[in-house]
Short mmCIF file of C-alpha atoms in Angstrom, two decimals:
data_model
loop_
_atom_site.label_atom_id
_atom_site.label_comp_id
_atom_site.label_asym_id
_atom_site.label_seq_id
_atom_site.Cartn_x
_atom_site.Cartn_y
_atom_site.Cartn_z
CA MET L 151 23.26 -8.19 45.33
CA LYS L 152 23.24 -7.56 41.59
CA ILE L 153 20.90 -5.15 39.85
CA GLN L 154 19.91 -5.65 36.21
CA ILE L 155 17.96 -3.21 34.08
CA GLU L 156 15.89 -4.05 31.02
CA THR L 157 13.61 -1.78 28.99
CA PHE L 158 10.44 -2.88 27.25
CA THR L 159 7.87 -0.98 25.20
CA VAL L 160 4.14 -1.45 25.55
CA HIS L 161 1.38 -0.14 23.31
CA LYS L 162 -2.16 0.87 24.19
CA ARG L 163 -5.07 -0.55 22.27
CA PHE L 164 -6.85 2.76 22.82
CA ALA L 165 -4.68 5.86 23.17
CA LEU L 166 -5.53 7.67 26.42
CA THR L 167 -6.30 11.38 26.27
CA ILE L 168 -6.39 13.50 29.43
CA SER L 169 -6.36 17.27 29.94
CA ARG L 170 -2.55 17.37 29.52
CA GLY L 171 -2.27 15.32 26.32
CA THR L 172 -2.45 11.85 24.75
CA THR L 173 -0.32 8.72 25.21
CA ALA L 174 -0.33 5.66 22.96
CA GLU L 175 2.80 3.81 24.09
CA SER L 176 5.39 3.77 26.85
CA THR L 177 8.92 2.42 27.25
CA ASN L 178 9.15 1.12 30.81
CA VAL L 179 11.97 -0.39 32.83
CA LEU L 180 12.12 -3.83 34.42
CA VAL L 181 14.36 -3.76 37.48
CA LYS L 182 15.82 -7.06 38.67
CA VAL L 183 17.52 -7.63 42.03
CA GLU L 184 19.44 -10.91 42.29
CA ALA L 185 20.97 -12.47 45.40
CA GLU L 186 21.21 -16.00 46.81
CA GLY L 187 19.88 -17.42 43.55
CA ILE L 188 16.62 -15.44 43.92
CA THR L 189 15.56 -12.67 41.54
CA GLY L 190 13.07 -9.97 42.52
CA TRP L 191 11.28 -7.89 39.90
CA GLY L 192 10.03 -4.32 39.91
CA GLU L 193 8.87 -1.82 37.31
CA ALA L 194 9.71 1.82 36.69
CA ALA L 195 7.47 3.70 34.25
CA PRO L 196 8.00 7.25 32.94
CA PHE L 197 5.39 9.90 33.77
CA SER L 198 4.92 13.66 33.61
CA ALA L 199 2.61 14.58 36.50
CA GLY L 200 3.49 17.56 38.66
CA GLY L 201 5.33 19.45 35.94
CA THR L 202 8.57 17.47 36.30
CA PRO L 203 8.66 14.66 33.71
CA GLN L 204 10.57 11.51 34.60
CA THR L 205 11.75 10.03 31.31
CA THR L 206 12.83 6.50 30.54
CA SER L 207 16.38 7.62 29.80
CA GLU L 208 16.64 9.45 33.13
CA ILE L 209 15.28 6.44 35.03
CA VAL L 210 17.71 4.06 33.31
CA ALA L 211 20.67 6.37 33.89
CA ALA L 212 19.84 6.72 37.59
CA LEU L 213 19.55 2.97 38.06
CA GLN L 214 22.76 2.30 36.14
CA ASN L 215 24.54 4.81 38.35
CA VAL L 216 23.50 3.24 41.65
CA ALA L 217 23.73 -0.43 40.64
CA PRO L 218 27.48 -0.78 41.33
CA GLN L 219 27.12 1.16 44.59
CA LEU L 220 24.46 -1.21 45.90
CA GLU L 221 26.36 -4.43 45.26
CA GLY L 222 27.67 -4.53 48.82
CA PHE L 223 24.14 -4.58 50.25
CA SER L 224 21.81 -7.51 50.84
CA PRO L 225 18.17 -7.23 49.69
CA LEU L 226 17.36 -7.50 53.39
CA ASP L 227 19.14 -4.18 54.07
CA ARG L 228 16.19 -2.10 52.96
CA GLN L 229 16.54 0.60 55.61
CA GLU L 230 20.20 1.16 54.77
CA ILE L 231 19.47 1.10 51.06
CA GLU L 232 16.68 3.64 51.48
CA ALA L 233 18.91 5.96 53.55
CA PHE L 234 21.60 5.79 50.87
CA LEU L 235 19.15 6.51 48.06
CA MET L 236 17.55 9.37 49.99
CA THR L 237 20.77 11.37 49.70
CA LEU L 238 20.57 11.00 45.91
CA THR L 239 16.85 11.79 45.85
CA LYS L 240 17.34 15.03 47.80
CA ALA L 241 20.03 16.00 45.31
CA GLY L 242 17.65 15.35 42.42
CA LYS L 243 19.71 12.42 41.15
CA PHE L 244 17.31 9.53 41.77
CA PRO L 245 13.75 9.89 40.43
CA SER L 246 10.82 8.41 42.31
CA ALA L 247 10.00 6.00 39.46
CA ALA L 248 13.49 4.49 39.72
CA GLN L 249 12.99 4.19 43.47
CA ALA L 250 9.64 2.47 42.83
CA GLY L 251 11.21 -0.12 40.55
CA LEU L 252 13.99 -0.91 42.98
CA ASP L 253 11.80 -0.96 46.10
CA THR L 254 9.26 -3.25 44.44
CA ALA L 255 12.03 -5.61 43.31
CA LEU L 256 13.33 -5.79 46.89
CA GLN L 257 9.83 -6.59 48.16
CA ASP L 258 9.38 -9.25 45.47
CA TRP L 259 12.75 -10.75 46.43
CA LEU L 260 11.71 -10.97 50.09
CA GLY L 261 8.42 -12.67 49.25
CA LYS L 262 10.24 -15.23 47.12
CA LYS L 263 12.84 -15.71 49.86
CA VAL L 264 10.19 -16.69 52.43
CA GLY L 265 7.89 -18.38 49.91
CA LEU L 266 4.84 -16.16 50.47
CA PRO L 267 2.85 -13.70 48.33
CA LEU L 268 3.21 -10.16 49.64
CA TRP L 269 -0.46 -9.81 50.58
CA GLN L 270 -0.11 -12.86 52.84
CA LEU L 271 3.27 -11.75 54.21
CA TRP L 272 1.58 -8.51 55.28
CA GLY L 273 -1.42 -10.34 56.75
CA LEU L 274 -3.97 -8.72 54.39
CA ASP L 275 -7.39 -10.00 53.34
CA ARG L 276 -7.99 -10.23 49.58
CA SER L 277 -11.75 -10.33 50.09
CA ARG L 278 -11.58 -6.63 51.03
CA ILE L 279 -10.35 -5.62 47.57
CA VAL L 280 -12.89 -3.41 45.78
CA PRO L 281 -13.46 -3.39 41.99
CA THR L 282 -10.95 -1.45 39.95
CA SER L 283 -12.30 1.37 37.83
CA LEU L 284 -11.88 1.26 34.07
CA THR L 285 -10.86 4.54 32.47
CA ILE L 286 -12.53 6.39 29.59
CA GLY L 287 -10.24 9.07 28.19
CA ILE L 288 -11.34 12.45 26.87
CA SER L 289 -13.04 11.96 23.53
CA SER L 290 -16.18 12.67 21.55
CA PRO L 291 -19.43 11.22 22.88
CA GLU L 292 -19.53 8.54 20.18
CA ALA L 293 -15.89 7.56 20.72
CA ALA L 294 -16.57 7.38 24.46
CA LYS L 295 -19.45 4.99 23.84
CA THR L 296 -17.19 2.81 21.70
CA ARG L 297 -14.63 2.72 24.49
CA VAL L 298 -17.25 1.64 27.03
CA ARG L 299 -18.40 -1.16 24.73
CA HIS L 300 -14.81 -2.31 24.32
CA TRP L 301 -14.13 -2.38 28.04
CA PHE L 302 -17.19 -4.42 28.89
CA ASN L 303 -18.10 -6.57 25.90
CA LEU L 304 -14.99 -8.72 25.56
CA ASP L 305 -14.41 -11.96 27.42
CA SER L 306 -12.26 -11.67 30.54
CA GLY L 307 -8.90 -13.38 30.24
CA SER L 308 -8.38 -12.90 26.48
CA LEU L 309 -4.75 -12.83 25.38
CA GLU L 310 -5.23 -9.36 23.90
CA THR L 311 -7.15 -7.85 26.80
CA GLU L 312 -8.42 -8.71 30.23
CA ALA L 313 -11.38 -6.33 30.04
CA VAL L 314 -14.13 -6.82 32.55
CA PRO L 315 -17.39 -8.51 31.47
CA ALA L 316 -20.48 -6.33 31.72
CA THR L 317 -21.87 -7.02 35.18
CA GLN L 318 -23.68 -5.14 37.90
CA GLY L 319 -21.47 -2.91 40.02
CA CYS L 320 -18.81 -1.94 37.45
CA ALA L 321 -16.59 1.02 38.34
CA ILE L 322 -15.86 3.59 35.61
CA LYS L 323 -13.51 6.57 35.75
CA VAL L 324 -14.25 9.29 33.21
CA LYS L 325 -11.49 11.71 32.25
CA LEU L 326 -12.85 15.24 31.90
CA GLY L 327 -11.25 18.69 31.75
CA SER L 328 -11.55 18.85 27.97
CA PRO L 329 -9.90 21.87 26.29
CA ALA L 330 -13.27 22.32 24.57
CA GLY L 331 -14.85 23.25 27.91
CA ILE L 332 -17.38 21.86 30.35
CA ALA L 333 -20.15 21.61 27.74
CA ALA L 334 -18.02 19.00 25.97
CA ASP L 335 -17.34 17.35 29.33
CA ARG L 336 -21.04 17.07 30.05
CA ALA L 337 -21.86 15.64 26.63
CA MET L 338 -19.16 13.01 26.95
CA PHE L 339 -20.17 12.02 30.48
CA LEU L 340 -23.81 11.59 29.48
CA ALA L 341 -22.72 9.38 26.58
CA VAL L 342 -20.64 7.17 28.90
CA GLN L 343 -23.45 6.94 31.43
CA GLU L 344 -25.92 5.97 28.71
CA GLU L 345 -23.69 3.17 27.41
CA ALA L 346 -22.41 1.81 30.75
CA PRO L 347 -23.70 -1.42 32.31
CA PRO L 348 -26.62 -0.94 34.73
CA GLY L 349 -25.56 -0.16 38.28
CA SER L 350 -22.13 1.19 37.29
CA ALA L 351 -20.34 3.48 39.74
CA PHE L 352 -18.77 6.62 38.26
CA SER L 353 -15.84 8.78 39.30
CA ILE L 354 -14.37 11.79 37.51
CA ASP L 355 -10.74 12.80 36.96
CA ALA L 356 -10.16 16.26 35.51
CA ASN L 357 -6.35 16.10 35.80
CA GLY L 358 -6.29 19.74 36.89
CA GLY L 359 -8.18 20.85 33.79
CA TRP L 360 -10.90 23.00 35.38
CA THR L 361 -11.06 26.51 36.73
CA LEU L 362 -12.57 26.96 40.18
CA GLU L 363 -15.82 28.26 38.65
CA ASP L 364 -16.12 25.27 36.33
CA ALA L 365 -15.17 22.83 39.10
CA VAL L 366 -17.90 24.13 41.41
CA ALA L 367 -20.48 24.00 38.63
CA MET L 368 -19.43 20.50 37.54
CA SER L 369 -19.38 19.18 41.10
CA HIS L 370 -23.08 20.01 41.50
CA TRP L 371 -24.01 18.78 38.02
CA LEU L 372 -22.13 15.49 38.45
CA SER L 373 -23.45 14.97 41.97
CA SER L 374 -26.99 15.02 40.60
CA ARG L 375 -25.98 12.21 38.25
CA GLY L 376 -24.68 9.82 40.88
CA VAL L 377 -20.91 10.39 40.61
CA LYS L 378 -18.95 9.14 43.64
CA TYR L 379 -16.04 11.63 43.78
CA LEU L 380 -13.91 14.12 41.85
CA GLU L 381 -10.18 13.59 41.34
CA GLN L 382 -7.74 16.48 40.83
CA PRO L 383 -10.37 18.98 39.66
CA LEU L 384 -7.98 21.95 39.91
CA PRO L 385 -4.36 22.58 38.89
CA VAL L 386 -1.64 21.75 41.44
CA ALA L 387 -0.89 25.43 42.04
CA ALA L 388 -4.51 26.22 42.98
CA GLN L 389 -4.15 25.39 46.67
CA GLU L 390 -6.37 28.18 48.01
CA GLU L 391 -9.01 27.55 45.34
CA LEU L 392 -8.98 23.89 46.40
CA ARG L 393 -9.98 24.94 49.90
CA HIS L 394 -12.92 26.89 48.45
CA LEU L 395 -13.99 23.94 46.29
CA TYR L 396 -13.78 21.67 49.33
CA ARG L 397 -16.39 23.86 51.04
CA GLU L 398 -18.63 24.21 47.98
CA SER L 399 -18.56 20.76 46.39
CA PRO L 400 -21.24 18.21 47.27
CA LEU L 401 -18.80 15.52 46.09
CA PRO L 402 -15.66 14.26 47.86
CA ILE L 403 -12.42 15.69 46.45
CA PHE L 404 -9.39 13.48 45.83
CA VAL L 405 -5.98 14.74 44.68
CA ASP L 406 -3.42 13.02 42.49
CA GLU L 407 -0.86 15.37 40.96
CA SER L 408 -0.95 17.46 44.16
CA CYS L 409 0.20 14.54 46.33
CA PHE L 410 3.40 12.60 45.64
CA ASN L 411 4.40 11.21 49.03
CA ARG L 412 3.49 11.31 52.70
CA ALA L 413 5.04 14.75 53.20
CA ASP L 414 2.32 16.20 50.94
CA ILE L 415 -0.62 14.75 52.86
CA ILE L 416 -0.86 16.84 56.02
CA PRO L 417 -0.85 20.23 54.20
CA LEU L 418 -3.75 18.95 52.09
CA ALA L 419 -5.78 17.36 54.87
CA ASP L 420 -7.99 20.42 55.46
CA ARG L 421 -9.04 20.75 51.81
CA VAL L 422 -9.44 17.23 50.40
CA HIS L 423 -11.26 14.03 51.28
CA GLY L 424 -8.73 11.60 49.87
CA ILE L 425 -5.46 11.02 48.02
CA ASN L 426 -4.40 8.98 45.00
CA ILE L 427 -1.29 6.86 45.61
CA LYS L 428 0.77 5.79 42.62
CA LEU L 429 3.97 3.74 42.83
CA MET L 430 5.86 5.92 40.37
CA LYS L 431 5.04 9.12 42.27
CA CYS L 432 5.71 7.88 45.77
CA GLY L 433 8.73 5.64 45.14
CA GLY L 434 7.48 2.14 45.84
CA LEU L 435 5.48 -0.12 48.13
CA THR L 436 7.35 0.97 51.26
CA GLU L 437 6.32 4.61 50.85
CA ALA L 438 2.84 3.61 49.67
CA MET L 439 2.27 1.82 52.97
CA ARG L 440 3.45 4.91 54.88
CA MET L 441 1.11 7.11 52.85
CA ILE L 442 -1.84 4.86 53.66
CA HIS L 443 -1.17 5.14 57.38
CA THR L 444 -0.63 8.90 57.19
CA ALA L 445 -3.84 9.42 55.22
CA ASN L 446 -5.80 7.25 57.63
CA ALA L 447 -4.42 9.22 60.58
CA CYS L 448 -5.64 12.42 58.89
CA GLY L 449 -9.10 10.97 58.33
CA LEU L 450 -8.62 10.78 54.55
CA GLN L 451 -9.62 8.05 52.14
CA VAL L 452 -7.15 6.33 49.84
CA MET L 453 -7.23 5.32 46.22
CA PHE L 454 -4.55 3.65 44.09
CA GLY L 455 -3.79 4.73 40.54
CA CYS L 456 -1.35 4.06 37.72
CA TYR L 457 0.29 5.60 34.66
CA SER L 458 1.22 3.52 31.61
CA ASP L 459 2.19 0.68 33.94
CA SER L 460 2.33 -2.96 32.91
CA VAL L 461 0.97 -5.80 34.98
CA VAL L 462 4.16 -5.75 37.10
CA ALA L 463 3.47 -2.42 38.83
CA ASN L 464 -0.29 -2.92 38.98
CA THR L 465 0.14 -6.37 40.49
CA ALA L 466 2.49 -4.85 43.07
CA LEU L 467 -0.17 -2.38 44.19
CA SER L 468 -2.84 -5.08 44.09
CA HIS L 469 -1.09 -6.70 47.07
CA LEU L 470 -1.80 -3.54 49.11
CA SER L 471 -5.31 -3.11 47.69
CA PRO L 472 -7.15 -4.47 50.75
CA LEU L 473 -6.14 -1.16 52.38
CA ALA L 474 -7.60 1.07 49.63
CA ASP L 475 -11.09 2.60 49.40
CA TYR L 476 -10.99 2.99 45.60
CA LEU L 477 -8.84 1.46 42.87
CA ASP L 478 -7.81 2.57 39.40
CA LEU L 479 -5.34 -0.12 38.35
CA ASP L 480 -6.42 -0.68 34.78
CA SER L 481 -3.53 0.53 32.58
CA HIS L 482 -2.28 -2.99 31.81
CA LEU L 483 -5.76 -4.04 30.71
CA ASN L 484 -5.47 -1.61 27.79
CA LEU L 485 -2.13 -2.98 26.55
CA ILE L 486 -1.89 -5.18 23.46
CA ASP L 487 1.61 -6.48 24.25
CA ASP L 488 2.14 -6.65 28.01
CA PRO L 489 5.06 -9.10 28.41
CA PHE L 490 3.94 -10.22 31.87
CA THR L 491 1.17 -11.97 33.76
CA GLY L 492 0.27 -11.48 37.39
CA ALA L 493 -2.86 -10.31 39.20
CA ILE L 494 -6.09 -11.40 37.51
CA VAL L 495 -9.50 -9.79 37.14
CA GLN L 496 -12.35 -11.54 38.92
CA GLU L 497 -15.78 -9.90 39.18
CA GLY L 498 -14.18 -6.53 38.42
CA ARG L 499 -11.53 -6.89 41.13
CA LEU L 500 -7.79 -7.10 40.42
CA LEU L 501 -6.65 -9.94 42.67
CA PRO L 502 -3.03 -10.93 43.40
CA ASN L 503 -2.35 -14.64 43.11
CA ASN L 504 -0.82 -17.15 45.53
CA LEU L 505 2.67 -17.24 44.01
CA PRO L 506 5.58 -15.99 46.17
CA GLY L 507 6.45 -12.30 46.07
CA LEU L 508 4.55 -10.33 43.46
CA GLY L 509 3.47 -13.45 41.63
CA VAL L 510 4.53 -11.98 38.28
CA GLU L 511 5.88 -14.09 35.41
CA ARG L 512 6.74 -13.55 31.75
CA ARG L 513 4.19 -14.60 29.21
CA ALA L 514 5.17 -17.83 27.49
CA TYR L 515 5.24 -16.22 24.03
CA ASN L 516 7.82 -13.67 25.25
CA SER L 517 10.23 -16.12 26.86
#
């Protein structure tokens, strides 16, 4: 098989601010696997969670290094390919985002080979897919209101955005953990809640930006305002504090930066209620499926998330979405120049289509 690597840059309509900083654009990597006249696509996107940034240049270099070494394999040799790459991963020479791009491309290739979309190949039921949340980054109350209006007041399917129409039952994720403190967090949340469509469901992601004291206080305050759960309220290093918060919080606790792959789940199982799975963290759809089963065996819930991913990576996870309790696959909806089309938004849900494999294609104006 042949592996081709192509970079592309995407820009956000609204820059996203979280507790660790602000992003307005991202240069991602399209990974192509070609064999037997079939080409599978995957995406690798840079990210900085967990204190170890994975940059575009590092991802590209890793993929360029392994491409010649994988030419003797077939895309059907996924177990052998994974074993080979694991030796590089353990040596710190193959980042998880590169693994995600390659693994997804191999899955896409298989779906195209047999002529089935991945969700159907896996026997999943698209009707089980829940609405994806739409993210409001840290900002002033007025800016947060503007962002809510943008998400919900534009027509679905526009070339510039696929924002969700304002309907009952919208899901909204609010980024808190502001450097200005929890008073600023409260003011922003109240502004979002005031502007949101009636019946909206709210979740909170602090990206590790709270102290234990603030997290306990905010958990009670947010619970009284109908929030569903808290995501990564404490820093990754605060493992013992997380156990205390687990006992004190009236809201379920999910972790993101604290959980990269299935090996991280069991040590967390006694202090969280759920985990956030992201392709770039875990290394692809293969590991994502394993994480789902591991979490379920531990009695934990599962959510899917994203970084500055295009529609390629978010469509990939949409195929597994019938197995998720919560979804946050909205990054591509905030892009002004996503080169691809794939899963579509219907009634707030990101649904994979009926095309073989991922069902991702290039936009006509980019061909």
